[in-house]
PDB file of C-alpha atoms in Angstrom:
ATOM      1  CA  MET F   1      30.797-202.307   7.843  1.00 43.00           C
ATOM      2  CA  ALA F   2      32.285-199.408   9.796  1.00 47.00           C
ATOM      3  CA  SER F   3      32.791-196.292   7.726  1.00 49.00           C
ATOM      4  CA  GLU F   4      36.342-195.300   6.983  1.00 54.00           C
ATOM      5  CA  GLN F   5      37.701-192.576   9.210  1.00 60.00           C
ATOM      6  CA  GLN F   6      38.077-189.345   7.280  1.00 69.00           C
ATOM      7  CA  THR F   7      41.413-187.545   7.276  1.00 71.00           C
ATOM      8  CA  PRO F   8      41.076-184.050   8.813  1.00 76.00           C
ATOM      9  CA  LYS F   9      41.206-181.359   6.179  1.00 89.00           C
ATOM     10  CA  LYS F  10      44.150-178.974   6.162  1.00 95.00           C
ATOM     11  CA  LYS F  11      43.802-175.480   7.569  1.00 97.00           C
ATOM     12  CA  SER F  12      45.063-172.325   5.841  1.00 98.00           C
ATOM     13  CA  GLY F  13      44.596-169.017   7.623  1.00 98.00           C
ATOM     14  CA  VAL F  14      45.834-165.423   7.606  1.00 98.00           C
ATOM     15  CA  ILE F  15      46.381-164.298  11.202  1.00 98.00           C
ATOM     16  CA  GLY F  16      46.819-160.609  12.047  1.00 98.00           C
ATOM     17  CA  ILE F  17      48.940-159.877  15.129  1.00 98.00           C
ATOM     18  CA  ILE F  18      47.865-156.697  16.904  1.00 97.00           C
ATOM     19  CA  GLY F  19      48.662-154.979  20.183  1.00 95.00           C
ATOM     20  CA  ARG F  20      50.295-151.949  21.775  1.00 94.00           C
ATOM     21  CA  PRO F  21      53.922-150.996  21.075  1.00 93.00           C
ATOM     22  CA  SER F  22      56.433-153.267  22.877  1.00 91.00           C
ATOM     23  CA  ALA F  23      53.812-155.908  23.691  1.00 93.00           C
ATOM     24  CA  GLY F  24      56.126-158.612  22.325  1.00 94.00           C
ATOM     25  CA  LYS F  25      54.316-159.210  19.028  1.00 95.00           C
ATOM     26  CA  SER F  26      57.456-159.562  16.906  1.00 95.00           C
ATOM     27  CA  SER F  27      59.221-161.758  19.452  1.00 94.00           C
ATOM     28  CA  LEU F  28      56.175-164.027  19.580  1.00 95.00           C
ATOM     29  CA  LEU F  29      56.117-164.218  15.773  1.00 96.00           C
ATOM     30  CA  ASN F  30      59.793-165.188  15.673  1.00 95.00           C
ATOM     31  CA  ARG F  31      59.149-167.861  18.315  1.00 94.00           C
ATOM     32  CA  ILE F  32      56.258-169.334  16.314  1.00 95.00           C
ATOM     33  CA  CYS F  33      58.083-169.293  12.967  1.00 95.00           C
ATOM     34  CA  GLY F  34      61.280-170.672  14.468  1.00 93.00           C
ATOM     35  CA  ALA F  35      63.364-168.036  12.687  1.00 92.00           C
ATOM     36  CA  LYS F  36      64.025-164.324  12.743  1.00 92.00           C
ATOM     37  CA  VAL F  37      61.210-162.880  10.683  1.00 93.00           C
ATOM     38  CA  ALA F  38      60.792-159.517  12.430  1.00 93.00           C
ATOM     39  CA  ILE F  39      63.446-157.334  14.021  1.00 89.00           C
ATOM     40  CA  THR F  40      63.115-156.609  17.738  1.00 89.00           C
ATOM     41  CA  SER F  41      64.250-153.847  20.048  1.00 86.00           C
ATOM     42  CA  SER F  42      63.673-152.457  23.525  1.00 83.00           C
ATOM     43  CA  HIS F  43      62.565-149.222  21.838  1.00 82.00           C
ATOM     44  CA  PRO F  44      58.790-148.962  21.233  1.00 82.00           C
ATOM     45  CA  GLN F  45      57.328-149.027  17.720  1.00 81.00           C
ATOM     46  CA  THR F  46      60.226-150.820  16.087  1.00 89.00           C
ATOM     47  CA  THR F  47      57.771-152.438  13.640  1.00 91.00           C
ATOM     48  CA  ARG F  48      56.747-149.840  11.036  1.00 90.00           C
ATOM     49  CA  THR F  49      54.971-151.943   8.452  1.00 91.00           C
ATOM     50  CA  ARG F  50      53.355-155.335   8.439  1.00 91.00           C
ATOM     51  CA  VAL F  51      55.839-158.183   8.528  1.00 94.00           C
ATOM     52  CA  ARG F  52      54.815-161.556   7.110  1.00 95.00           C
ATOM     53  CA  GLY F  53      55.768-164.817   8.791  1.00 97.00           C
ATOM     54  CA  ILE F  54      54.774-168.351   7.786  1.00 97.00           C
ATOM     55  CA  PHE F  55      54.258-171.411   9.977  1.00 98.00           C
ATOM     56  CA  THR F  56      53.583-174.833   8.434  1.00 98.00           C
ATOM     57  CA  GLU F  57      52.960-178.213  10.058  1.00 97.00           C
ATOM     58  CA  LYS F  58      50.741-181.275   9.605  1.00 96.00           C
ATOM     59  CA  ARG F  59      47.534-179.378  10.437  1.00 97.00           C
ATOM     60  CA  GLY F  60      48.156-176.812   7.709  1.00 98.00           C
ATOM     61  CA  GLN F  61      49.661-173.371   7.297  1.00 98.00           C
ATOM     62  CA  LEU F  62      49.309-170.028   9.062  1.00 98.00           C
ATOM     63  CA  LEU F  63      50.373-166.763   7.415  1.00 98.00           C
ATOM     64  CA  PHE F  64      50.989-164.131  10.085  1.00 98.00           C
ATOM     65  CA  LEU F  65      50.777-160.375   9.534  1.00 97.00           C
ATOM     66  CA  ASP F  66      52.733-158.691  12.324  1.00 96.00           C
ATOM     67  CA  THR F  67      51.522-155.084  12.479  1.00 95.00           C
ATOM     68  CA  PRO F  68      52.933-151.871  14.019  1.00 94.00           C
ATOM     69  CA  GLY F  69      52.129-151.252  17.659  1.00 93.00           C
ATOM     70  CA  PHE F  70      48.779-149.465  17.920  1.00 93.00           C
ATOM     71  CA  HIS F  71      49.543-146.128  19.604  1.00 89.00           C
ATOM     72  CA  VAL F  72      46.850-143.487  20.086  1.00 88.00           C
ATOM     73  CA  SER F  73      48.468-140.341  18.689  1.00 88.00           C
ATOM     74  CA  GLU F  74      47.690-137.631  16.147  1.00 88.00           C
ATOM     75  CA  LYS F  75      51.248-137.455  14.810  1.00 88.00           C
ATOM     76  CA  LYS F  76      51.419-138.098  11.070  1.00 90.00           C
ATOM     77  CA  LEU F  77      53.594-141.213  11.324  1.00 90.00           C
ATOM     78  CA  ASN F  78      51.497-142.755  14.119  1.00 90.00           C
ATOM     79  CA  LEU F  79      48.292-142.160  12.181  1.00 92.00           C
ATOM     80  CA  GLU F  80      49.803-144.094   9.285  1.00 93.00           C
ATOM     81  CA  TYR F  81      50.779-146.948  11.638  1.00 92.00           C
ATOM     82  CA  GLN F  82      47.160-147.091  12.792  1.00 93.00           C
ATOM     83  CA  GLN F  83      45.995-147.252   9.184  1.00 94.00           C
ATOM     84  CA  VAL F  84      48.360-150.154   8.446  1.00 94.00           C
ATOM     85  CA  VAL F  85      46.704-152.089  11.292  1.00 95.00           C
ATOM     86  CA  ARG F  86      43.185-151.321  10.046  1.00 95.00           C
ATOM     87  CA  ASP F  87      44.079-152.217   6.452  1.00 94.00           C
ATOM     88  CA  SER F  88      45.589-155.521   7.557  1.00 95.00           C
ATOM     89  CA  LEU F  89      42.398-156.560   9.361  1.00 95.00           C
ATOM     90  CA  LYS F  90      40.600-156.654   6.011  1.00 94.00           C
ATOM     91  CA  GLU F  91      42.776-159.573   4.899  1.00 95.00           C
ATOM     92  CA  CYS F  92      42.637-161.652   8.077  1.00 98.00           C
ATOM     93  CA  ASP F  93      40.802-164.883   8.823  1.00 98.00           C
ATOM     94  CA  GLY F  94      41.749-164.595  12.490  1.00 98.00           C
ATOM     95  CA  LEU F  95      43.447-162.246  14.933  1.00 98.00           C
ATOM     96  CA  LEU F  96      46.075-162.718  17.615  1.00 98.00           C
ATOM     97  CA  TYR F  97      45.793-159.967  20.216  1.00 97.00           C
ATOM     98  CA  VAL F  98      48.965-159.663  22.289  1.00 96.00           C
ATOM     99  CA  ARG F  99      48.610-158.018  25.707  1.00 94.00           C
ATOM    100  CA  ASP F 100      51.713-156.972  27.651  1.00 91.00           C
ATOM    101  CA  LEU F 101      51.206-158.027  31.279  1.00 88.00           C
ATOM    102  CA  THR F 102      53.949-155.758  32.583  1.00 86.00           C
ATOM    103  CA  ARG F 103      51.792-152.672  31.920  1.00 86.00           C
ATOM    104  CA  SER F 104      48.284-151.775  33.026  1.00 85.00           C
ATOM    105  CA  GLY F 105      45.673-151.205  30.345  1.00 83.00           C
ATOM    106  CA  GLY F 106      44.289-147.893  29.269  1.00 82.00           C
ATOM    107  CA  GLU F 107      43.089-145.949  26.253  1.00 87.00           C
ATOM    108  CA  GLU F 108      45.178-147.929  23.757  1.00 89.00           C
ATOM    109  CA  GLU F 109      44.116-151.374  24.996  1.00 92.00           C
ATOM    110  CA  GLY F 110      40.507-150.194  24.922  1.00 92.00           C
ATOM    111  CA  ALA F 111      40.882-148.883  21.367  1.00 93.00           C
ATOM    112  CA  ILE F 112      42.424-152.153  20.170  1.00 95.00           C
ATOM    113  CA  LEU F 113      39.750-154.300  21.798  1.00 94.00           C
ATOM    114  CA  SER F 114      36.992-152.095  20.375  1.00 94.00           C
ATOM    115  CA  MET F 115      38.539-152.520  16.927  1.00 95.00           C
ATOM    116  CA  ILE F 116      38.606-156.304  17.369  1.00 95.00           C
ATOM    117  CA  GLU F 117      34.988-156.350  18.492  1.00 95.00           C
ATOM    118  CA  ALA F 118      33.858-154.188  15.569  1.00 95.00           C
ATOM    119  CA  SER F 119      35.695-156.408  13.070  1.00 95.00           C
ATOM    120  CA  GLY F 120      33.771-159.565  13.982  1.00 95.00           C
ATOM    121  CA  ILE F 121      36.883-161.608  13.134  1.00 97.00           C
ATOM    122  CA  PRO F 122      37.507-164.671  15.348  1.00 97.00           C
ATOM    123  CA  TRP F 123      40.422-164.046  17.668  1.00 97.00           C
ATOM    124  CA  VAL F 124      42.753-165.375  20.312  1.00 97.00           C
ATOM    125  CA  ALA F 125      44.170-163.359  23.218  1.00 96.00           C
ATOM    126  CA  ALA F 126      47.787-163.925  24.274  1.00 96.00           C
ATOM    127  CA  LEU F 127      48.582-162.579  27.743  1.00 93.00           C
ATOM    128  CA  ASN F 128      52.285-162.132  27.120  1.00 94.00           C
ATOM    129  CA  LYS F 129      55.471-161.771  29.217  1.00 91.00           C
ATOM    130  CA  MET F 130      54.271-164.195  31.879  1.00 89.00           C
ATOM    131  CA  ASP F 131      57.927-165.000  32.622  1.00 86.00           C
ATOM    132  CA  THR F 132      58.411-161.509  34.095  1.00 83.00           C
ATOM    133  CA  LEU F 133      55.600-161.721  36.644  1.00 79.00           C
ATOM    134  CA  HIS F 134      57.279-163.957  39.239  1.00 69.00           C
ATOM    135  CA  ASP F 135      60.170-163.413  41.635  1.00 66.00           C
ATOM    136  CA  GLU F 136      63.089-165.809  42.161  1.00 65.00           C
ATOM    137  CA  ASN F 137      60.907-167.896  44.513  1.00 67.00           C
ATOM    138  CA  GLY F 138      58.192-168.326  41.903  1.00 64.00           C
ATOM    139  CA  MET F 139      55.777-165.988  43.685  1.00 67.00           C
ATOM    140  CA  MET F 140      53.686-163.601  41.590  1.00 67.00           C
ATOM    141  CA  ASN F 141      54.043-159.902  42.280  1.00 70.00           C
ATOM    142  CA  PRO F 142      50.702-158.593  43.667  1.00 70.00           C
ATOM    143  CA  ASP F 143      50.777-155.681  41.196  1.00 69.00           C
ATOM    144  CA  CYS F 144      51.131-158.149  38.327  1.00 71.00           C
ATOM    145  CA  LEU F 145      48.205-160.203  39.614  1.00 74.00           C
ATOM    146  CA  GLU F 146      46.118-157.037  39.501  1.00 80.00           C
ATOM    147  CA  ILE F 147      47.161-156.399  35.884  1.00 81.00           C
ATOM    148  CA  LEU F 148      46.376-160.013  34.963  1.00 82.00           C
ATOM    149  CA  THR F 149      42.902-159.675  36.461  1.00 83.00           C
ATOM    150  CA  GLU F 150      42.371-156.339  34.713  1.00 86.00           C
ATOM    151  CA  ALA F 151      43.489-157.802  31.363  1.00 86.00           C
ATOM    152  CA  ALA F 152      40.914-160.590  31.626  1.00 84.00           C
ATOM    153  CA  GLU F 153      38.153-158.164  32.633  1.00 86.00           C
ATOM    154  CA  MET F 154      38.860-155.852  29.664  1.00 89.00           C
ATOM    155  CA  LEU F 155      38.206-158.576  27.073  1.00 87.00           C
ATOM    156  CA  PRO F 156      34.988-157.945  25.130  1.00 88.00           C
ATOM    157  CA  LYS F 157      31.977-159.879  26.375  1.00 80.00           C
ATOM    158  CA  ALA F 158      29.906-159.691  23.187  1.00 81.00           C
ATOM    159  CA  HIS F 159      32.715-160.874  20.884  1.00 91.00           C
ATOM    160  CA  HIS F 160      34.789-162.946  23.257  1.00 92.00           C
ATOM    161  CA  PRO F 161      38.065-164.629  22.235  1.00 95.00           C
ATOM    162  CA  HIS F 162      38.178-168.247  21.159  1.00 95.00           C
ATOM    163  CA  ALA F 163      40.911-168.751  23.773  1.00 95.00           C
ATOM    164  CA  VAL F 164      42.920-166.753  26.295  1.00 94.00           C
ATOM    165  CA  VAL F 165      46.477-168.104  26.496  1.00 95.00           C
ATOM    166  CA  GLU F 166      49.200-167.116  28.955  1.00 92.00           C
ATOM    167  CA  THR F 167      52.384-166.819  26.907  1.00 94.00           C
ATOM    168  CA  SER F 168      56.047-165.893  26.994  1.00 93.00           C
ATOM    169  CA  ALA F 169      57.941-165.248  23.783  1.00 89.00           C
ATOM    170  CA  GLU F 170      61.121-165.514  25.853  1.00 89.00           C
ATOM    171  CA  THR F 171      60.546-169.024  27.270  1.00 91.00           C
ATOM    172  CA  GLY F 172      57.985-170.490  24.867  1.00 91.00           C
ATOM    173  CA  LEU F 173      55.311-170.757  27.556  1.00 92.00           C
ATOM    174  CA  GLY F 174      51.893-171.392  25.996  1.00 94.00           C
ATOM    175  CA  TYR F 175      53.346-171.965  22.531  1.00 94.00           C
ATOM    176  CA  GLU F 176      51.526-175.231  21.743  1.00 96.00           C
ATOM    177  CA  ARG F 177      48.196-174.103  23.196  1.00 97.00           C
ATOM    178  CA  LEU F 178      48.431-170.870  21.230  1.00 97.00           C
ATOM    179  CA  LEU F 179      48.959-172.765  17.975  1.00 97.00           C
ATOM    180  CA  ASP F 180      46.027-175.065  18.792  1.00 98.00           C
ATOM    181  CA  ALA F 181      43.776-172.041  19.224  1.00 98.00           C
ATOM    182  CA  LEU F 182      44.985-170.317  16.043  1.00 98.00           C
ATOM    183  CA  PHE F 183      44.467-173.409  13.898  1.00 98.00           C
ATOM    184  CA  ALA F 184      40.997-173.807  15.463  1.00 98.00           C
ATOM    185  CA  ILE F 185      39.887-170.359  14.210  1.00 98.00           C
ATOM    186  CA  SER F 186      41.459-170.774  10.754  1.00 98.00           C
ATOM    187  CA  PRO F 187      39.438-171.920   7.729  1.00 97.00           C
ATOM    188  CA  GLU F 188      40.099-175.028   5.702  1.00 97.00           C
ATOM    189  CA  GLY F 189      42.241-174.555   2.629  1.00 97.00           C
ATOM    190  CA  GLU F 190      45.410-175.322   0.742  1.00 96.00           C
ATOM    191  CA  ALA F 191      48.812-174.029   1.780  1.00 96.00           C
ATOM    192  CA  MET F 192      49.707-170.632   0.340  1.00 96.00           C
ATOM    193  CA  TYR F 193      53.474-171.262   0.329  1.00 97.00           C
ATOM    194  CA  PRO F 194      55.888-174.212   0.124  1.00 96.00           C
ATOM    195  CA  PRO F 195      56.455-175.808   3.554  1.00 95.00           C
ATOM    196  CA  GLU F 196      60.072-174.616   3.830  1.00 95.00           C
ATOM    197  CA  TYR F 197      59.069-170.921   3.719  1.00 95.00           C
ATOM    198  CA  TYR F 198      59.049-168.963   6.994  1.00 95.00           C
ATOM    199  CA  THR F 199      58.582-165.551   5.321  1.00 95.00           C
ATOM    200  CA  ASP F 200      57.950-164.143   1.864  1.00 93.00           C
ATOM    201  CA  GLN F 201      59.561-160.756   2.427  1.00 92.00           C
ATOM    202  CA  GLU F 202      61.738-159.424  -0.375  1.00 93.00           C
ATOM    203  CA  PRO F 203      65.515-159.580   0.301  1.00 93.00           C
ATOM    204  CA  GLN F 204      65.915-155.798   0.118  1.00 94.00           C
ATOM    205  CA  PHE F 205      63.233-155.297   2.764  1.00 94.00           C
ATOM    206  CA  ARG F 206      64.884-157.827   5.067  1.00 95.00           C
ATOM    207  CA  ILE F 207      68.310-156.258   4.537  1.00 96.00           C
ATOM    208  CA  SER F 208      66.997-152.785   5.364  1.00 96.00           C
ATOM    209  CA  GLU F 209      65.307-154.081   8.517  1.00 95.00           C
ATOM    210  CA  ILE F 210      68.446-155.822   9.789  1.00 96.00           C
ATOM    211  CA  ILE F 211      70.468-152.659   9.199  1.00 97.00           C
ATOM    212  CA  ARG F 212      67.853-150.609  11.057  1.00 95.00           C
ATOM    213  CA  GLU F 213      67.860-153.041  13.979  1.00 95.00           C
ATOM    214  CA  LYS F 214      71.642-152.745  14.342  1.00 96.00           C
ATOM    215  CA  ALA F 215      71.438-148.944  14.131  1.00 95.00           C
ATOM    216  CA  ILE F 216      68.672-148.796  16.753  1.00 93.00           C
ATOM    217  CA  SER F 217      70.686-150.959  19.125  1.00 92.00           C
ATOM    218  CA  ARG F 218      73.530-148.426  18.973  1.00 90.00           C
ATOM    219  CA  SER F 219      71.439-145.292  19.436  1.00 87.00           C
ATOM    220  CA  LYS F 220      69.284-143.791  22.173  1.00 80.00           C
ATOM    221  CA  GLN F 221      66.654-141.207  23.067  1.00 71.00           C
ATOM    222  CA  GLU F 222      64.912-139.860  19.938  1.00 73.00           C
ATOM    223  CA  VAL F 223      67.410-141.150  17.368  1.00 84.00           C
ATOM    224  CA  PRO F 224      65.781-144.604  16.851  1.00 81.00           C
ATOM    225  CA  HIS F 225      62.501-142.931  15.856  1.00 86.00           C
ATOM    226  CA  SER F 226      64.302-140.458  13.589  1.00 91.00           C
ATOM    227  CA  LEU F 227      66.021-142.957  11.322  1.00 94.00           C
ATOM    228  CA  TYR F 228      65.104-145.224   8.466  1.00 94.00           C
ATOM    229  CA  VAL F 229      67.083-147.189   5.891  1.00 96.00           C
ATOM    230  CA  ASP F 230      66.989-146.524   2.170  1.00 96.00           C
ATOM    231  CA  ILE F 231      68.369-149.183  -0.173  1.00 96.00           C
ATOM    232  CA  ALA F 232      69.784-147.079  -3.011  1.00 96.00           C
ATOM    233  CA  ASP F 233      70.609-150.054  -5.229  1.00 96.00           C
ATOM    234  CA  ALA F 234      71.305-153.778  -5.103  1.00 96.00           C
ATOM    235  CA  GLU F 235      73.037-155.818  -7.804  1.00 97.00           C
ATOM    236  CA  PHE F 236      73.586-159.574  -7.823  1.00 97.00           C
ATOM    237  CA  ASP F 237      76.785-161.042  -9.284  1.00 97.00           C
ATOM    238  CA  GLU F 238      75.976-164.633 -10.255  1.00 96.00           C
ATOM    239  CA  GLU F 239      79.590-165.536 -10.902  1.00 96.00           C
ATOM    240  CA  LYS F 240      80.624-164.499  -7.377  1.00 97.00           C
ATOM    241  CA  ASN F 241      77.268-165.503  -5.808  1.00 97.00           C
ATOM    242  CA  THR F 242      77.238-162.098  -4.137  1.00 97.00           C
ATOM    243  CA  LEU F 243      74.645-159.351  -3.691  1.00 97.00           C
ATOM    244  CA  TYR F 244      76.208-155.888  -3.655  1.00 98.00           C
ATOM    245  CA  VAL F 245      74.067-153.419  -1.693  1.00 98.00           C
ATOM    246  CA  ARG F 246      74.416-149.650  -1.339  1.00 98.00           C
ATOM    247  CA  ALA F 247      72.304-148.292   1.505  1.00 98.00           C
ATOM    248  CA  PHE F 248      71.800-145.063   3.404  1.00 98.00           C
ATOM    249  CA  LEU F 249      70.899-144.654   7.051  1.00 97.00           C
ATOM    250  CA  ILE F 250      68.607-141.614   6.939  1.00 97.00           C
ATOM    251  CA  VAL F 251      68.302-139.259   9.928  1.00 96.00           C
ATOM    252  CA  GLU F 252      66.549-135.913  10.379  1.00 95.00           C
ATOM    253  CA  ARG F 253      69.299-133.648  11.708  1.00 94.00           C
ATOM    254  CA  VAL F 254      73.002-133.015  11.196  1.00 96.00           C
ATOM    255  CA  THR F 255      73.639-133.662  14.891  1.00 94.00           C
ATOM    256  CA  GLN F 256      72.036-137.103  14.529  1.00 94.00           C
ATOM    257  CA  LYS F 257      74.274-137.830  11.549  1.00 95.00           C
ATOM    258  CA  ALA F 258      77.328-137.094  13.681  1.00 95.00           C
ATOM    259  CA  ILE F 259      76.016-139.449  16.373  1.00 93.00           C
ATOM    260  CA  MET F 260      75.422-142.309  13.933  1.00 94.00           C
ATOM    261  CA  VAL F 261      78.745-141.872  12.124  1.00 96.00           C
ATOM    262  CA  GLY F 262      80.668-141.714  15.405  1.00 94.00           C
ATOM    263  CA  ALA F 263      84.239-140.661  16.084  1.00 95.00           C
ATOM    264  CA  ALA F 264      86.394-141.449  13.045  1.00 95.00           C
ATOM    265  CA  GLY F 265      83.430-143.339  11.547  1.00 96.00           C
ATOM    266  CA  GLN F 266      83.590-146.080  14.165  1.00 96.00           C
ATOM    267  CA  LYS F 267      79.846-146.307  14.893  1.00 96.00           C
ATOM    268  CA  ILE F 268      78.646-146.619  11.304  1.00 97.00           C
ATOM    269  CA  LYS F 269      81.407-149.179  10.730  1.00 97.00           C
ATOM    270  CA  ALA F 270      80.188-151.202  13.736  1.00 97.00           C
ATOM    271  CA  ILE F 271      76.592-151.045  12.448  1.00 97.00           C
ATOM    272  CA  ARG F 272      77.688-152.225   8.991  1.00 98.00           C
ATOM    273  CA  LEU F 273      79.790-155.126  10.297  1.00 98.00           C
ATOM    274  CA  SER F 274      77.095-156.247  12.754  1.00 97.00           C
ATOM    275  CA  ALA F 275      74.481-156.200   9.982  1.00 97.00           C
ATOM    276  CA  LEU F 276      76.781-158.123   7.638  1.00 97.00           C
ATOM    277  CA  ARG F 277      77.389-160.868  10.203  1.00 97.00           C
ATOM    278  CA  GLU F 278      73.678-161.528  10.455  1.00 96.00           C
ATOM    279  CA  LEU F 279      72.892-161.060   6.779  1.00 96.00           C
ATOM    280  CA  ASN F 280      75.562-163.520   5.693  1.00 95.00           C
ATOM    281  CA  GLN F 281      73.994-166.113   7.993  1.00 94.00           C
ATOM    282  CA  LEU F 282      70.493-165.305   6.766  1.00 92.00           C
ATOM    283  CA  PHE F 283      71.031-165.676   3.023  1.00 94.00           C
ATOM    284  CA  ASP F 284      72.577-168.498   1.003  1.00 93.00           C
ATOM    285  CA  TYR F 285      74.676-166.001  -0.949  1.00 96.00           C
ATOM    286  CA  LYS F 286      77.218-163.404   0.163  1.00 97.00           C
ATOM    287  CA  ILE F 287      76.273-159.823   0.964  1.00 97.00           C
ATOM    288  CA  LYS F 288      78.596-156.878   0.384  1.00 97.00           C
ATOM    289  CA  LEU F 289      77.327-153.690   2.006  1.00 98.00           C
ATOM    290  CA  ASP F 290      78.237-150.052   1.451  1.00 98.00           C
ATOM    291  CA  LEU F 291      76.484-148.126   4.254  1.00 98.00           C
ATOM    292  CA  ARG F 292      76.492-144.370   4.763  1.00 97.00           C
ATOM    293  CA  VAL F 293      74.519-141.774   6.746  1.00 97.00           C
ATOM    294  CA  LYS F 294      72.474-139.028   5.113  1.00 97.00           C
ATOM    295  CA  VAL F 295      70.291-136.209   6.457  1.00 97.00           C
ATOM    296  CA  GLN F 296      66.702-135.788   5.253  1.00 96.00           C
ATOM    297  CA  ARG F 297      65.189-133.031   7.346  1.00 95.00           C
ATOM    298  CA  ASN F 298      61.783-133.671   8.964  1.00 93.00           C
ATOM    299  CA  TRP F 299      61.142-136.830   6.926  1.00 95.00           C
ATOM    300  CA  ARG F 300      58.536-137.961   9.491  1.00 92.00           C
ATOM    301  CA  LYS F 301      56.275-135.134   8.298  1.00 91.00           C
ATOM    302  CA  LYS F 302      56.531-136.004   4.592  1.00 93.00           C
ATOM    303  CA  ASP F 303      53.721-138.185   3.240  1.00 92.00           C
ATOM    304  CA  PRO F 304      55.625-139.874   0.356  1.00 92.00           C
ATOM    305  CA  ILE F 305      58.390-141.085   2.684  1.00 93.00           C
ATOM    306  CA  ILE F 306      55.947-142.202   5.374  1.00 92.00           C
ATOM    307  CA  ARG F 307      53.939-144.163   2.823  1.00 91.00           C
ATOM    308  CA  LYS F 308      57.104-145.739   1.416  1.00 91.00           C
ATOM    309  CA  ILE F 309      58.179-146.917   4.876  1.00 91.00           C
ATOM    310  CA  THR F 310      54.830-148.131   6.191  1.00 91.00           C
ATOM    311  CA  ARG F 311      53.845-149.924   2.973  1.00 85.00           C
ATOM    312  CA  SER F 312      57.181-151.646   2.388  1.00 79.00           C
ATOM    313  CA  GLY F 313      55.854-154.883   3.913  1.00 66.00           C
ATOM    314  CA  TYR F 314      52.918-155.150   1.509  1.00 63.00           C
ATOM    315  CA  SER F 315      54.767-157.316  -1.002  1.00 54.00           C
ATOM    316  CA  GLY F 316      53.931-160.942  -1.470  1.00 45.00           C
TER     317      GLY F 316
END
């Protein structure tokens, strides 16, 4: 008698997403999870802590840890970003290295790949932003072809990736193949979360991130790097099914406060209303938001504040 065919066991893996600033890590995470898990921006280093996203399907469940862009710098805040990445590796079953194909490699790509090799963790390389490499006739720019070749040659030989996948967070190119590779390097196990979950971030963290995204989109030059959001208090009214939030947009200088408030308070009002539109779509209860701007001089040099910001995604 033929033996009964065994049902494949479910996979359950923690996947760390690492790469340089603006490589498209957060956009790729949002594409995979099918929802907005991480905020995005054209400004580098928008991600300041690890952001957790969850993907579940018939093969099992993947818990993603999206980490800050790895930037080689001795500034206090950047050193803490680097530490968040290193700390996250300790919890990972697999890694997703995201390489931006619109930029040539260098010291940072080398540092990231050396870190991957030293970790010994199985990994997958995503060569991202493939949609930007072709002209309107579908022809690849020669400079981009050179970067693509360089990216492949930089991959470690001793600890090579399980797969190298050409991807685009914008179009979804390589999405299915990427998932195949990530499930392949994940261990067997039971799901960590119910199947309907796409993140386990606390509401206050998600609210602060949405506010920060809207503020970044309305600022320029150094201001995006000089601001963070502090949730002063949040109180839920069960009878009205409403969460009342009081938050502060923190900047480093009085001149920055004037910029973010705007003439007659128009800019901070626009930030608040834009955040509310998204938040009231995100949650199944109403959000009421009181948002103001406050100055906290040189906060990027103060360890307690830096630790508070970079460790805010460690819940769950």
